[in-house]
GROMACS .gro file of C-alpha atoms in nm:
model
  460
    1MET     CA    1  10.378  12.555   8.408
    2ARG     CA    2  10.588  12.381   8.704
    3GLN     CA    3  10.319  12.508   8.915
    4ARG     CA    4  10.098  12.429   8.718
    5PHE     CA    5  10.171  12.038   8.709
    6PHE     CA    6  10.187  12.051   9.150
    7TYR     CA    7   9.860  12.239   9.245
    8LEU     CA    8   9.690  11.975   9.018
    9PHE     CA    9   9.905  11.661   9.173
   10LEU     CA   10   9.733  11.858   9.502
   11LEU     CA   11   9.405  11.864   9.379
   12ALA     CA   12   9.432  11.507   9.311
   13THR     CA   13   9.563  11.399   9.596
   14VAL     CA   14   9.250  11.646   9.789
   15LEU     CA   15   9.051  11.423   9.591
   16VAL     CA   16   9.134  11.117   9.738
   17SER     CA   17   9.150  11.188  10.061
   18CYS     CA   18   8.817  11.308  10.092
   19SER     CA   19   8.702  10.914   9.953
   20GLY     CA   20   8.721  10.821  10.385
   21ASP     CA   21   8.463  10.731  10.587
   22LYS     CA   22   8.445  11.041  10.836
   23VAL     CA   23   8.419  11.014  11.234
   24LYS     CA   24   8.112  11.164  11.397
   25TYR     CA   25   8.205  11.159  11.790
   26ARG     CA   26   8.527  11.059  11.984
   27ILE     CA   27   8.451  10.902  12.285
   28GLY     CA   28   8.742  10.787  12.535
   29VAL     CA   29   8.704  10.574  12.761
   30SER     CA   30   8.969  10.588  13.033
   31GLN     CA   31   8.925  10.241  13.298
   32CYS     CA   32   9.034  10.217  13.572
   33SER     CA   33   9.176   9.849  13.544
   34ASP     CA   34   9.168   9.539  13.295
   35ASP     CA   35   9.028   9.269  13.388
   36ILE     CA   36   8.718   9.033  13.243
   37TRP     CA   37   8.459   9.225  13.421
   38ARG     CA   38   8.596   9.496  13.196
   39ASP     CA   39   8.737   9.388  12.898
   40LYS     CA   40   8.341   9.253  12.898
   41GLN     CA   41   8.265   9.551  12.920
   42ASN     CA   42   8.486   9.717  12.661
   43ALA     CA   43   8.374   9.439  12.452
   44GLU     CA   44   7.990   9.588  12.471
   45LEU     CA   45   8.144   9.929  12.424
   46LYS     CA   46   8.238   9.879  12.038
   47MET     CA   47   7.950   9.660  11.985
   48GLY     CA   48   7.701   9.963  12.122
   49ALA     CA   49   7.905  10.153  11.882
   50TYR     CA   50   7.869   9.974  11.610
   51PHE     CA   51   7.520  10.037  11.603
   52HIS     CA   52   7.584  10.365  11.492
   53ASP     CA   53   7.717  10.590  11.211
   54GLY     CA   54   8.088  10.796  11.280
   55VAL     CA   55   8.146  10.658  11.646
   56ALA     CA   56   8.534  10.617  11.717
   57LEU     CA   57   8.623  10.452  12.083
   58LYS     CA   58   8.956  10.541  12.234
   59PHE     CA   59   9.010  10.331  12.573
   60ALA     CA   60   9.282  10.353  12.821
   61ALA     CA   61   9.311  10.144  13.129
   62ALA     CA   62   9.504  10.273  13.448
   63TYR     CA   63   9.615   9.903  13.603
   64ASP     CA   64   9.436  10.086  13.893
   65SER     CA   65   9.680  10.361  13.906
   66ASP     CA   66   9.518  10.639  14.025
   67GLU     CA   67   9.855  10.901  13.854
   68ARG     CA   68   9.808  10.706  13.535
   69GLN     CA   69   9.476  10.778  13.478
   70VAL     CA   70   9.486  11.123  13.580
   71GLN     CA   71   9.787  11.142  13.306
   72GLN     CA   72   9.505  10.940  13.069
   73ILE     CA   73   9.205  11.127  13.145
   74ASP     CA   74   9.421  11.453  13.050
   75SER     CA   75   9.557  11.265  12.740
   76LEU     CA   76   9.252  11.218  12.600
   77VAL     CA   77   9.088  11.538  12.642
   78ASN     CA   78   9.450  11.681  12.480
   79GLU     CA   79   9.378  11.523  12.199
   80GLY     CA   80   9.015  11.645  12.077
   81ILE     CA   81   8.734  11.407  12.256
   82ASP     CA   82   8.340  11.525  12.263
   83LEU     CA   83   8.278  11.286  12.563
   84LEU     CA   84   8.515  11.104  12.839
   85ILE     CA   85   8.327  10.744  12.995
   86VAL     CA   86   8.508  10.715  13.296
   87ALA     CA   87   8.523  10.467  13.572
   88PRO     CA   88   8.713  10.622  13.823
   89ASN     CA   89   9.072  10.432  14.021
   90GLN     CA   90   8.973  10.622  14.366
   91VAL     CA   91   8.692  10.922  14.453
   92GLN     CA   92   8.880  11.150  14.573
   93THR     CA   93   9.197  11.160  14.341
   94ILE     CA   94   9.032  11.157  14.036
   95SER     CA   95   8.805  11.397  14.036
   96PRO     CA   96   9.033  11.718  13.978
   97ALA     CA   97   9.096  11.566  13.639
   98ILE     CA   98   8.729  11.435  13.569
   99ASP     CA   99   8.683  11.806  13.674
  100ARG     CA  100   8.922  12.004  13.445
  101ALA     CA  101   8.731  11.784  13.088
  102TYR     CA  102   8.403  11.901  13.268
  103ASP     CA  103   8.556  12.264  13.221
  104LYS     CA  104   8.600  12.287  12.928
  105GLY     CA  105   8.260  12.189  12.810
  106ILE     CA  106   8.335  11.778  12.743
  107PRO     CA  107   8.039  11.609  12.852
  108VAL     CA  108   8.131  11.343  13.151
  109ILE     CA  109   7.955  11.012  13.176
  110VAL     CA  110   8.092  10.874  13.524
  111PHE     CA  111   8.013  10.490  13.517
  112GLU     CA  112   8.021  10.179  13.759
  113ARG     CA  113   8.191  10.346  14.023
  114LYS     CA  114   8.180  10.768  14.215
  115THR     CA  115   8.317  11.017  14.168
  116SER     CA  116   8.354  11.358  14.531
  117SER     CA  117   8.279  11.592  14.298
  118GLN     CA  118   7.942  11.674  14.070
  119LYS     CA  119   8.081  11.809  13.797
  120TYR     CA  120   7.989  11.486  13.576
  121THR     CA  121   7.704  11.473  13.273
  122ALA     CA  122   7.531  11.109  13.411
  123PHE     CA  123   7.627  10.908  13.614
  124ILE     CA  124   7.485  10.498  13.488
  125SER     CA  125   7.617  10.165  13.731
  126ALA     CA  126   7.434   9.931  13.985
  127ASP     CA  127   7.341   9.951  14.306
  128ASN     CA  128   7.690   9.864  14.490
  129TYR     CA  129   7.534   9.929  14.820
  130GLU     CA  130   7.224   9.698  14.710
  131MET     CA  131   7.448   9.410  14.606
  132GLY     CA  132   7.591   9.477  14.903
  133ARG     CA  133   7.311   9.460  15.122
  134VAL     CA  134   7.115   9.202  14.929
  135MET     CA  135   7.458   8.958  14.983
  136GLY     CA  136   7.510   9.068  15.348
  137GLU     CA  137   7.049   8.956  15.458
  138TYR     CA  138   7.207   8.596  15.163
  139ILE     CA  139   7.433   8.512  15.398
  140VAL     CA  140   7.246   8.557  15.703
  141THR     CA  141   7.058   8.301  15.571
  142ARG     CA  142   7.227   8.066  15.447
  143LEU     CA  143   7.410   8.013  15.800
  144HIS     CA  144   7.088   8.023  15.922
  145GLY     CA  145   7.166   8.324  16.206
  146GLN     CA  146   7.443   8.185  16.370
  147GLY     CA  147   7.859   8.164  16.221
  148SER     CA  148   8.121   8.360  16.164
  149VAL     CA  149   8.233   8.513  15.866
  150LEU     CA  150   8.584   8.663  15.642
  151GLU     CA  151   8.551   8.988  15.435
  152ILE     CA  152   8.728   9.050  15.133
  153LYS     CA  153   8.761   9.366  15.058
  154GLY     CA  154   8.787   9.563  14.755
  155LEU     CA  155   9.045   9.845  14.659
  156GLU     CA  156   9.011  10.084  14.975
  157GLY     CA  157   8.822  10.451  14.807
  158SER     CA  158   8.682  10.338  14.576
  159SER     CA  159   8.303  10.370  14.583
  160PRO     CA  160   8.239  10.022  14.501
  161SER     CA  161   8.449   9.897  14.809
  162ILE     CA  162   8.237  10.125  15.025
  163GLU     CA  163   7.882  10.098  14.974
  164ARG     CA  164   7.912   9.718  14.935
  165HIS     CA  165   8.112   9.684  15.224
  166ASN     CA  166   7.791   9.904  15.382
  167GLY     CA  167   7.492   9.722  15.208
  168PHE     CA  168   7.701   9.446  15.378
  169MET     CA  169   7.772   9.500  15.766
  170ASP     CA  170   7.380   9.638  15.756
  171ALA     CA  171   7.135   9.386  15.610
  172ILE     CA  172   7.431   9.212  15.982
  173LYS     CA  173   7.444   9.418  16.179
  174ASN     CA  174   7.028   9.261  16.305
  175ALA     CA  175   7.143   8.889  16.294
  176PRO     CA  176   7.378   8.886  16.657
  177GLY     CA  177   7.464   8.538  16.597
  178ILE     CA  178   7.654   8.661  16.195
  179LYS     CA  179   7.994   8.767  16.417
  180VAL     CA  180   8.247   8.944  16.089
  181VAL     CA  181   8.646   8.740  16.218
  182ALA     CA  182   8.836   9.085  15.966
  183SER     CA  183   8.815   9.281  15.655
  184LEU     CA  184   9.094   9.239  15.512
  185GLN     CA  185   9.209   9.393  15.184
  186GLY     CA  186   9.195   9.272  14.852
  187ASP     CA  187   9.188   9.504  14.576
  188TRP     CA  188   8.967   9.323  14.361
  189THR     CA  189   9.216   9.086  14.252
  190GLU     CA  190   9.291   8.707  14.300
  191LEU     CA  191   9.591   8.728  14.442
  192LYS     CA  192   9.598   9.025  14.698
  193ALA     CA  193   9.318   8.831  14.843
  194TYR     CA  194   9.481   8.541  14.870
  195GLU     CA  195   9.779   8.695  14.975
  196SER     CA  196   9.616   8.856  15.292
  197THR     CA  197   9.422   8.574  15.347
  198GLN     CA  198   9.695   8.395  15.380
  199GLN     CA  199   9.872   8.665  15.610
  200TRP     CA  200   9.547   8.670  15.800
  201LEU     CA  201   9.571   8.317  15.901
  202LEU     CA  202  10.007   8.320  16.042
  203ASN     CA  203   9.837   8.495  16.327
  204ASN     CA  204   9.475   8.330  16.363
  205LYS     CA  205   9.551   7.976  16.313
  206ASP     CA  206   9.298   7.854  16.605
  207VAL     CA  207   8.978   8.088  16.481
  208ARG     CA  208   8.717   7.961  16.222
  209VAL     CA  209   8.551   8.093  15.962
  210ASP     CA  210   8.233   7.932  15.781
  211LEU     CA  211   8.226   8.177  15.541
  212VAL     CA  212   8.389   8.438  15.272
  213PHE     CA  213   8.172   8.729  15.165
  214GLY     CA  214   8.386   8.849  14.910
  215ALA     CA  215   8.394   9.225  14.750
  216ASN     CA  216   8.421   9.047  14.325
  217ASP     CA  217   8.410   8.739  14.279
  218ARG     CA  218   8.790   8.698  14.129
  219THR     CA  219   8.881   8.824  14.594
  220ALA     CA  220   8.628   8.476  14.716
  221MET     CA  221   8.819   8.276  14.495
  222GLY     CA  222   9.148   8.412  14.648
  223ALA     CA  223   9.044   8.279  14.953
  224ARG     CA  224   8.975   8.011  14.856
  225LYS     CA  225   9.273   7.871  14.731
  226ALA     CA  226   9.415   8.001  15.171
  227LEU     CA  227   9.153   7.814  15.339
  228GLY     CA  228   9.017   7.566  15.154
  229LYS     CA  229   8.724   7.362  15.037
  230ASP     CA  230   8.575   7.399  15.433
  231VAL     CA  231   8.424   7.690  15.353
  232LEU     CA  232   8.106   7.895  15.179
  233TYR     CA  233   8.193   8.197  14.934
  234CYS     CA  234   8.015   8.449  14.795
  235GLY     CA  235   8.138   8.662  14.564
  236ILE     CA  236   7.968   8.968  14.385
  237ASP     CA  237   7.980   9.002  13.977
  238GLY     CA  238   7.877   8.681  13.742
  239LEU     CA  239   8.002   8.697  13.447
  240PRO     CA  240   7.843   8.437  13.251
  241GLY     CA  241   8.128   8.268  13.065
  242GLU     CA  242   8.407   7.986  13.088
  243ASN     CA  243   8.607   8.050  13.469
  244GLY     CA  244   8.272   8.369  13.507
  245GLY     CA  245   8.102   8.372  13.883
  246ILE     CA  246   7.786   8.208  13.734
  247GLN     CA  247   7.965   7.931  13.601
  248LEU     CA  248   8.157   7.899  13.981
  249VAL     CA  249   7.808   7.921  14.143
  250ARG     CA  250   7.647   7.611  13.911
  251ASP     CA  251   8.018   7.409  13.933
  252SER     CA  252   7.956   7.471  14.411
  253LEU     CA  253   8.351   7.671  14.389
  254LEU     CA  254   8.147   7.969  14.529
  255ASP     CA  255   7.838   7.996  14.675
  256ALA     CA  256   7.630   8.176  14.612
  257SER     CA  257   7.743   8.643  14.331
  258TYR     CA  258   7.566   8.854  14.258
  259ILE     CA  259   7.554   9.047  13.899
  260TYR     CA  260   7.675   9.357  13.829
  261PRO     CA  261   7.583   9.481  13.533
  262THR     CA  262   7.835   9.576  13.300
  263HIS     CA  263   7.587   9.714  12.960
  264GLY     CA  264   7.835   9.906  12.729
  265ASP     CA  265   7.614   9.887  12.493
  266GLN     CA  266   7.297  10.054  12.698
  267ILE     CA  267   7.628  10.284  12.768
  268ILE     CA  268   7.733  10.403  12.449
  269GLU     CA  269   7.356  10.467  12.340
  270LEU     CA  270   7.310  10.735  12.654
  271ALA     CA  271   7.653  10.924  12.540
  272VAL     CA  272   7.518  10.934  12.199
  273ASN     CA  273   7.198  11.083  12.367
  274ILE     CA  274   7.380  11.366  12.512
  275LEU     CA  275   7.593  11.403  12.211
  276GLU     CA  276   7.314  11.440  11.963
  277GLY     CA  277   7.086  11.659  12.234
  278LYS     CA  278   6.828  11.377  12.354
  279PRO     CA  279   6.615  11.356  12.657
  280TYR     CA  280   6.841  11.112  12.934
  281GLU     CA  281   6.866  11.028  13.233
  282LYS     CA  282   7.137  11.203  13.488
  283GLU     CA  283   7.123  10.959  13.712
  284THR     CA  284   7.079  10.579  13.564
  285LEU     CA  285   7.069  10.280  13.804
  286MET     CA  286   7.118   9.933  13.549
  287MET     CA  287   6.900   9.570  13.714
  288SER     CA  288   7.098   9.315  13.924
  289ALA     CA  289   7.066   8.946  14.003
  290LEU     CA  290   7.137   8.697  14.327
  291VAL     CA  291   7.321   8.362  14.129
  292THR     CA  292   7.246   8.112  14.393
  293SER     CA  293   7.259   7.664  14.265
  294ASP     CA  294   6.919   7.714  14.210
  295ASN     CA  295   6.895   7.939  13.931
  296ALA     CA  296   7.300   7.956  13.828
  297LYS     CA  297   7.246   7.683  13.539
  298VAL     CA  298   6.973   7.904  13.353
  299LEU     CA  299   7.157   8.234  13.406
  300LEU     CA  300   7.419   8.038  13.286
  301MET     CA  301   7.310   7.931  12.900
  302GLN     CA  302   7.069   8.260  12.902
  303GLY     CA  303   7.479   8.403  12.922
  304GLU     CA  304   7.603   8.159  12.709
  305GLU     CA  305   7.370   8.281  12.482
  306LEU     CA  306   7.377   8.667  12.407
  307MET     CA  307   7.791   8.587  12.440
  308GLN     CA  308   7.703   8.351  12.098
  309GLN     CA  309   7.486   8.603  12.027
  310ALA     CA  310   7.772   8.900  12.051
  311ASP     CA  311   8.047   8.664  11.805
  312ARG     CA  312   7.783   8.647  11.528
  313LEU     CA  313   7.727   8.954  11.530
  314GLU     CA  314   8.106   9.092  11.595
  315GLN     CA  315   8.286   8.768  11.302
  316LEU     CA  316   7.962   9.022  11.082
  317HIS     CA  317   8.040   9.316  11.129
  318ASN     CA  318   8.427   9.212  11.093
  319LYS     CA  319   8.323   9.058  10.757
  320ALA     CA  320   8.176   9.372  10.705
  321ASP     CA  321   8.396   9.603  10.765
  322ASN     CA  322   8.690   9.458  10.638
  323TYR     CA  323   8.457   9.377  10.330
  324LEU     CA  324   8.374   9.820  10.359
  325HIS     CA  325   8.736   9.838  10.377
  326LYS     CA  326   8.825   9.647  10.061
  327LEU     CA  327   8.584   9.781   9.917
  328ASP     CA  328   8.701  10.265   9.965
  329THR     CA  329   9.037  10.046   9.935
  330GLN     CA  330   8.952   9.989   9.583
  331ARG     CA  331   8.760  10.319   9.525
  332ILE     CA  332   9.069  10.520   9.671
  333VAL     CA  333   9.263  10.334   9.394
  334ASN     CA  334   8.989  10.432   9.071
  335TRP     CA  335   9.004  10.745   9.274
  336LEU     CA  336   9.380  10.731   9.154
  337ALA     CA  337   9.357  10.663   8.883
  338ILE     CA  338   9.105  10.891   8.764
  339GLY     CA  339   9.274  11.185   8.876
  340ILE     CA  340   9.682  11.013   8.772
  341ILE     CA  341   9.488  11.079   8.412
  342ALA     CA  342   9.383  11.347   8.427
  343LEU     CA  343   9.726  11.536   8.540
  344LEU     CA  344   9.896  11.334   8.226
  345ILE     CA  345   9.569  11.445   7.927
  346VAL     CA  346   9.644  11.848   8.134
  347VAL     CA  347   9.983  11.812   8.083
  348ILE     CA  348  10.008  11.674   7.697
  349VAL     CA  349   9.767  11.963   7.659
  350LEU     CA  350  10.011  12.188   7.830
  351PHE     CA  351  10.241  12.079   7.641
  352TYR     CA  352  10.084  12.153   7.368
  353LEU     CA  353   9.937  12.467   7.376
  354TYR     CA  354  10.308  12.561   7.494
  355HIS     CA  355  10.514  12.393   7.168
  356LEU     CA  356  10.220  12.576   6.970
  357ARG     CA  357  10.272  12.864   7.147
  358LYS     CA  358  10.656  12.873   7.014
  359ILE     CA  359  10.548  12.748   6.738
  360ASN     CA  360  10.313  13.097   6.693
  361MET     CA  361  10.625  13.297   6.859
  362GLN     CA  362  10.895  13.176   6.594
  363ARG     CA  363  10.651  13.267   6.296
  364GLU     CA  364  10.530  13.580   6.446
  365ARG     CA  365  10.947  13.620   6.481
  366VAL     CA  366  11.070  13.549   6.067
  367VAL     CA  367  10.770  13.733   5.920
  368ASN     CA  368  10.815  14.057   6.167
  369THR     CA  369  11.220  14.021   6.026
  370LEU     CA  370  11.094  13.987   5.683
  371TRP     CA  371  10.895  14.221   5.750
  372ASN     CA  372  11.042  14.504   5.921
  373LEU     CA  373  11.465  14.415   5.749
  374LYS     CA  374  11.469  14.641   5.438
  375PRO     CA  375  11.767  14.527   5.233
  376GLU     CA  376  11.974  14.693   5.205
  377ASN     CA  377  12.086  14.917   4.795
  378VAL     CA  378  11.673  14.867   4.695
  379PRO     CA  379  11.562  15.188   4.548
  380ALA     CA  380  11.264  15.354   4.652
  381ALA     CA  381  10.969  15.219   4.511
  382SER     CA  382  10.880  15.570   4.382
  383GLU     CA  383  11.234  15.613   4.259
  384PRO     CA  384  11.307  15.494   3.945
  385SER     CA  385  11.634  15.323   3.919
  386GLU     CA  386  11.933  15.535   3.762
  387SER     CA  387  12.054  15.283   3.530
  388PRO     CA  388  11.905  14.933   3.459
  389GLN     CA  389  12.008  14.644   3.701
  390LYS     CA  390  12.172  14.350   3.623
  391SER     CA  391  11.964  14.018   3.790
  392GLU     CA  392  12.135  13.889   4.060
  393ILE     CA  393  12.016  13.563   4.040
  394PRO     CA  394  12.328  13.322   3.849
  395GLU     CA  395  12.207  13.248   3.506
  396GLU     CA  396  12.253  12.863   3.592
  397LEU     CA  397  11.961  12.926   3.822
  398GLU     CA  398  11.740  13.135   3.627
  399SER     CA  399  11.532  12.893   3.541
  400THR     CA  400  11.380  12.830   3.848
  401VAL     CA  401  11.307  13.189   3.961
  402ILE     CA  402  10.942  13.240   4.062
  403PRO     CA  403  10.720  13.388   3.817
  404GLU     CA  404  10.671  13.800   3.835
  405GLU     CA  405  10.213  13.809   3.988
  406SER     CA  406  10.102  13.864   3.660
  407ASP     CA  407  10.075  13.509   3.665
  408PRO     CA  408   9.745  13.408   3.958
  409THR     CA  409   9.921  13.041   3.977
  410ALA     CA  410  10.269  13.131   3.984
  411VAL     CA  411  10.138  13.357   4.267
  412SER     CA  412  10.008  13.055   4.423
  413LEU     CA  413  10.306  12.803   4.348
  414PHE     CA  414  10.506  13.060   4.531
  415ILE     CA  415  10.293  13.147   4.821
  416THR     CA  416  10.249  12.798   4.818
  417ARG     CA  417  10.621  12.708   4.843
  418PHE     CA  418  10.700  12.973   5.112
  419LYS     CA  419  10.519  12.849   5.385
  420ASP     CA  420  10.647  12.597   5.365
  421VAL     CA  421  11.039  12.693   5.331
  422VAL     CA  422  10.904  12.862   5.648
  423GLU     CA  423  10.755  12.662   5.868
  424ALA     CA  424  11.026  12.416   5.752
  425ARG     CA  425  11.256  12.632   5.906
  426LEU     CA  426  10.958  12.778   6.250
  427THR     CA  427  11.276  12.460   6.513
  428ASP     CA  428  11.570  12.754   6.375
  429SER     CA  429  11.573  13.008   6.619
  430ASP     CA  430  11.873  13.030   6.382
  431ILE     CA  431  11.696  13.150   6.078
  432SER     CA  432  11.804  13.426   5.871
  433VAL     CA  433  11.631  13.627   5.588
  434GLU     CA  434  11.952  13.544   5.373
  435ASP     CA  435  11.908  13.188   5.510
  436LEU     CA  436  11.486  13.212   5.345
  437ALA     CA  437  11.587  13.311   5.076
  438ALA     CA  438  11.896  13.068   4.951
  439ASP     CA  439  11.586  12.811   5.012
  440MET     CA  440  11.361  12.953   4.750
  441ASN     CA  441  11.648  13.008   4.512
  442LEU     CA  442  11.601  13.369   4.515
  443SER     CA  443  11.832  13.688   4.632
  444ARG     CA  444  11.819  13.850   4.954
  445VAL     CA  445  11.668  14.149   4.756
  446GLN     CA  446  11.463  13.990   4.473
  447LEU     CA  447  11.246  13.757   4.803
  448TYR     CA  448  11.264  14.093   4.933
  449ARG     CA  449  11.061  14.255   4.684
  450LYS     CA  450  10.816  13.987   4.669
  451VAL     CA  451  10.758  13.978   4.969
  452LYS     CA  452  10.657  14.392   5.061
  453GLY     CA  453  10.427  14.399   4.874
  454ARG     CA  454  10.264  14.071   4.985
  455TYR     CA  455   9.920  14.095   5.122
  456TRP     CA  456   9.895  13.727   5.206
  457LEU     CA  457  10.177  13.759   5.345
  458VAL     CA  458  10.046  13.915   5.698
  459THR     CA  459   9.723  13.648   5.730
  460CYS     CA  460   9.976  13.367   5.645
   0.00000   0.00000   0.00000
C-alpha cells in the first residue's frame, strides 16, 4: 500500500511539473567583449526573442580573451544549444572552437567579426572596409587634402580592425597631402587609446596632429583626453543615447562618426529562419551611415525615439511576463491542490477497502471456525443417543434460551441475535466458539447444533 501512495504522489508531481512553458530553441550568444555597443546589441537580441515563442538565449562575454571565449563556446555546445551566435575575438584563434560546434551539427551565425574558417552557416555584419574607406574620404575632404592624421586602431587580429584600417589607407593613398604620422594600438578601449597616445607623445612632442581617426568612438575619445581640444576627432560606432557617438558629434566632441549597426533583432530573425528551415541569406551586410554635424541632431532624435519605444516594449514585456509568471504559479498551486485532494481521496478509499477486507477476512474466519469445528461428545445426527442427556444450560438461564426452529419468528430472532454477536466480535482476533456461545447464552454444543444446520449461515 505504501508503494501505491508513492506512485500516486509521483504522478501528481509530474502533472504539476508539466505546467511550465517549453523551450523550443536554445541559442548561445558568445560575445568577444563587453561594452556599450554589445550591451545595445544584447538588448536587441532579447527584444527579438520576445517575438518568437520558445526561444531561450544564453549569453557569454569573453572580455577580449581568446582563451576564455574558446572555453565559453565549448561550454555552450556541451550544454546542448541548438544554434550558436558568435563574434570572434580574433580571426585565427577562435576558429577551431567554432569549427568544433559546426562539426557537431550546430548551426553557426558569425556576426560583426569574421573567422578564418568557412565552417559557418551564415555571416551578418556591416561592411567594415567600406566604413574605413568612407571615413578616409571624409577626412581627406575635411582637411582639404592637407594635414597629418594619427590613427588609433582596434584590437590587433580582429577583422573589423584590419578591414577599417585597410579601407582608411586605401582612401587616403590618392591624397598625397594627407600624412599618417602613426598607427597606434587602441584595442577598442578608451583607456588603452589614452595610454598609447600618451606614450607616443612622450617621444613625438614636436609632431603636429591635425586629426585623429579612431577605429571606434571610444578610442577617438581616449586620444582626445591625451591631445586636447585643438585637434579634430573621428570615430566609428555612432551609437544613439547618452554619451553615444551621435551625441558626441552633436556636442562637437567628435567631428564625425559612422553608424555601426547592432541589429540584434535582425540576427534573431536570421537564427529562427535557420532553425525552422526557412530561406535565408548566407552573407548579409547591414546598412550604415556617416554622422556629421549636419545630421547628428536628427539622427540622435530618431535614435532616442527608437530607444524609448524599445524601453516601453521591454516594460510591457516585463509586465506581461510577470503576469504570466503569477498565472503559472497559480496554475501550479491549483494542480498541486487537486493532486493533494485526489491523493487524499485515494488514501481514504484504499484505507476503507483495506479495513473492509480485514473485516471480511475476520468474518470468514469466524464462520469457518463455526462451520468446521465439531464440538466434542456430540453424537452423530443419524445415531440416536443411548440415553437422554440433560441440558447443559443452567436452570437460571433456561428462560433466555432461543426457541427451537419450529417457530419462524424464533429463527429470525436467533439469526439477528447471532449476527449482532458475530459483528461485535469481528475485531477480536482471539475469539473462540466458547466466547460466541457465552454471548448467545448457549452452551458450545447447542450453538454448534443450531449453526451447523442453518442454510442462512452460508449466506450471512
